[in-house]
Amino acid sequence: MAAEDLNQAVRCPACRAPASEHETACRQCGFSLEVADRSFGIAPALHKPISDVAGVLGGFGKRRAAGVVEQVERAFPQLSLAVVLMDVPQQAPLVPYAFWIFNRGQLSSAVEKGGENRLVMLLIDTSSYRAIAMVGYGLEPFIQDIHLQSCLQAALQPLQRGRHAQAIESFARELERQLRDLCVLVKQQFGLEEPARWLDASMAGEEPVGLAESMY
């Protein structure tokens, strides 16, 4: 993938205008981490895989959810997954606030910058049952908004019922499914894997194949 394609995948979290990972502030709206610092204050020190700042998870639920997160990381060791549960200030716009937490919450090491950052963060606002997912620049060319929306949709029903641990599990499992689909797609796009071939009914010795049924 060309460098210009990577840059086009990066967008400002405040106005969603195209941006570059090397710019310190958005050319369109002026948003920057320094602006967020002045607006939001001091970010809490967070940790992976789950930071329950709001204290809504029980011990068993947290351990079970952490186990599902770790399964995803074992299947895809190229990335890491962090979940943050906290009361987001009512006056704070969710997307810029999540971006600020992503960058100021100490969820990534100092060397995981720019294209080297392959973190997936799920932020759950426990005061309003809102949730947002965000990925590092290293994943933006591959994991798009539509994939994250599918993961958030999977977590929506348990989240609305106040089942935070189940929401985390649902998000993580859907993320793993999306990643597996992406791996197949990328291989096919680069010619590393032959797409499945429908059998021709006229070929000798082979039976015709009908429509596949969904396994889900």
XYZ file of C-alpha atoms in Angstrom:
216
model
C 0.000 0.000 0.000
C 1.416 3.354 -1.027
C 2.273 6.054 1.504
C -0.391 8.386 0.087
C -3.013 5.676 0.659
C -1.958 5.412 4.290
C -2.248 9.156 4.782
C -5.721 9.218 3.242
C -6.868 6.695 5.858
C -6.021 9.093 8.708
C -8.698 11.583 9.743
C -9.019 14.280 12.384
C -11.034 12.951 15.350
C -12.806 16.281 15.775
C -13.887 17.266 12.239
C -13.012 14.041 10.332
C -11.051 15.972 7.713
C -8.177 14.045 6.054
C -4.981 14.392 8.084
C -1.458 13.068 8.341
C 0.024 11.176 11.259
C 2.967 13.614 11.161
C 0.819 16.728 11.729
C 0.568 17.978 15.301
C -2.707 19.829 14.673
C -5.565 19.547 12.198
C -5.249 22.000 9.332
C -9.033 22.208 9.033
C -10.185 22.816 12.623
C -6.983 23.212 14.667
C -7.680 20.260 16.966
C -4.613 18.795 18.675
C -3.724 16.831 21.778
C -2.596 20.057 23.421
C -6.034 21.570 22.796
C -7.608 18.431 24.280
C -5.323 18.659 27.326
C -6.561 22.164 28.035
C -10.176 21.068 27.622
C -10.161 17.725 29.435
C -7.461 18.106 32.079
C -5.241 15.252 33.252
C -5.918 11.838 31.758
C -6.146 8.850 34.097
C -3.354 6.271 33.981
C -4.930 3.231 32.346
C -3.803 -0.339 31.821
C -4.571 -3.270 29.549
C -6.562 -5.302 28.926
C -9.373 -3.702 30.972
C -9.416 -0.454 32.931
C -12.612 -0.288 34.969
C -12.327 3.320 36.107
C -16.068 3.455 36.850
C -15.970 0.292 38.968
C -18.929 -1.382 37.282
C -17.425 -4.818 36.682
C -17.457 -7.608 39.211
C -14.399 -9.771 39.685
C -15.765 -12.774 37.791
C -17.101 -10.703 34.894
C -13.840 -8.812 34.547
C -11.764 -12.010 34.509
C -14.036 -13.628 31.938
C -14.031 -10.574 29.677
C -10.249 -10.286 30.000
C -9.966 -13.929 28.960
C -11.886 -13.276 25.738
C -9.702 -10.233 25.010
C -6.576 -12.322 25.509
C -7.932 -14.949 23.086
C -8.166 -12.280 20.390
C -4.617 -11.110 21.105
C -3.299 -14.662 20.904
C -5.028 -15.146 17.556
C -3.706 -11.797 16.288
C -0.438 -11.009 18.135
C 0.203 -8.068 15.790
C -2.310 -5.966 17.710
C -3.384 -5.292 21.289
C -6.849 -4.602 22.651
C -7.687 -2.265 25.515
C -11.081 -1.671 27.119
C -11.824 1.427 29.205
C -14.980 1.860 31.273
C -15.466 5.340 32.680
C -17.913 8.208 33.129
C -17.207 10.541 30.221
C -17.930 14.198 31.118
C -21.305 15.215 29.690
C -19.886 18.297 27.989
C -17.123 16.327 26.263
C -17.673 15.303 22.613
C -17.147 11.555 22.565
C -14.839 11.148 19.561
C -12.223 13.792 20.537
C -12.405 12.586 24.152
C -11.755 8.998 23.078
C -8.829 10.163 20.925
C -7.407 12.002 23.931
C -7.783 8.930 26.169
C -6.244 6.773 23.439
C -3.133 8.949 23.310
C -2.844 10.183 26.904
C -3.990 7.108 28.837
C -0.618 5.311 28.621
C -2.172 2.363 26.789
C 0.705 2.210 24.289
C 4.445 2.284 24.852
C 6.659 5.160 23.761
C 7.880 3.242 20.694
C 4.345 2.513 19.465
C 3.912 5.762 17.561
C 2.362 6.581 14.202
C 2.221 3.585 11.908
C 3.703 1.379 14.618
C 0.624 1.800 16.793
C -1.675 -1.189 16.372
C -3.898 -0.715 19.400
C -7.662 -1.264 19.333
C -9.431 0.623 22.127
C -13.031 0.201 23.232
C -14.251 3.077 25.406
C -17.553 2.551 27.237
C -19.220 5.608 28.739
C -20.916 4.082 31.779
C -22.961 7.215 32.477
C -24.838 7.085 29.166
C -24.261 3.551 27.828
C -22.456 4.999 24.832
C -19.445 3.219 23.365
C -16.804 4.075 20.805
C -13.980 2.081 19.254
C -10.724 3.519 17.969
C -7.628 2.049 16.332
C -4.018 3.176 16.011
C -2.625 4.586 12.768
C -1.009 1.235 11.973
C -4.443 -0.385 11.681
C -6.466 2.417 10.066
C -5.722 1.341 6.460
C -7.186 -2.093 7.222
C -9.767 -1.791 10.011
C -12.292 0.733 8.758
C -15.303 2.363 10.369
C -17.637 -0.281 8.973
C -15.710 -3.035 10.776
C -15.724 -1.153 14.080
C -19.438 -0.417 13.690
C -20.118 -4.156 13.399
C -18.194 -4.737 16.621
C -20.060 -1.961 18.431
C -23.381 -3.254 17.145
C -22.567 -6.680 18.603
C -22.000 -5.049 21.998
C -25.063 -2.794 21.873
C -27.744 -5.062 23.318
C -25.841 -6.237 26.421
C -24.575 -2.691 26.962
C -28.117 -1.297 26.966
C -29.001 -3.881 29.608
C -26.091 -2.800 31.785
C -24.175 -6.026 31.182
C -20.784 -4.460 30.654
C -18.713 -7.647 30.801
C -20.939 -9.338 28.225
C -20.700 -6.256 26.003
C -16.906 -6.480 26.095
C -17.005 -10.179 25.208
C -19.392 -9.562 22.304
C -17.222 -6.746 20.977
C -14.047 -8.837 21.191
C -15.572 -11.879 19.508
C -16.958 -9.802 16.649
C -13.586 -8.088 16.288
C -11.919 -11.476 15.924
C -14.451 -12.479 13.262
C -13.889 -9.226 11.364
C -10.113 -9.677 11.536
C -10.311 -13.220 10.173
C -12.403 -11.987 7.246
C -9.911 -9.182 6.635
C -6.998 -11.629 6.566
C -8.668 -13.627 3.803
C -9.528 -10.460 1.863
C -5.996 -9.040 2.049
C -4.487 -12.331 0.883
C -6.827 -12.419 -2.094
C -6.159 -8.783 -3.004
C -2.404 -9.399 -3.108
C -2.740 -12.709 -4.938
C -1.542 -14.765 -1.980
C -4.625 -16.956 -1.903
C -6.844 -18.288 -4.651
C -10.515 -17.391 -4.160
C -12.920 -20.289 -3.736
C -13.978 -21.705 -7.106
C -17.515 -22.774 -7.939
C -17.485 -26.234 -9.474
C -18.727 -26.460 -13.016
C -21.574 -28.972 -13.338
C -20.228 -29.980 -16.732
C -16.825 -31.051 -15.359
C -16.470 -34.803 -15.362
C -16.395 -36.538 -12.007
C -17.597 -33.501 -10.036
C -21.037 -32.786 -8.637
C -22.614 -29.342 -9.022
C -22.446 -27.145 -5.956
C -25.487 -25.253 -4.718
C -25.702 -22.085 -2.664
C -23.895 -22.233 0.643
C -25.979 -21.771 3.760
C -24.973 -19.318 6.456
C -23.303 -20.964 9.424
C -24.178 -18.084 11.743
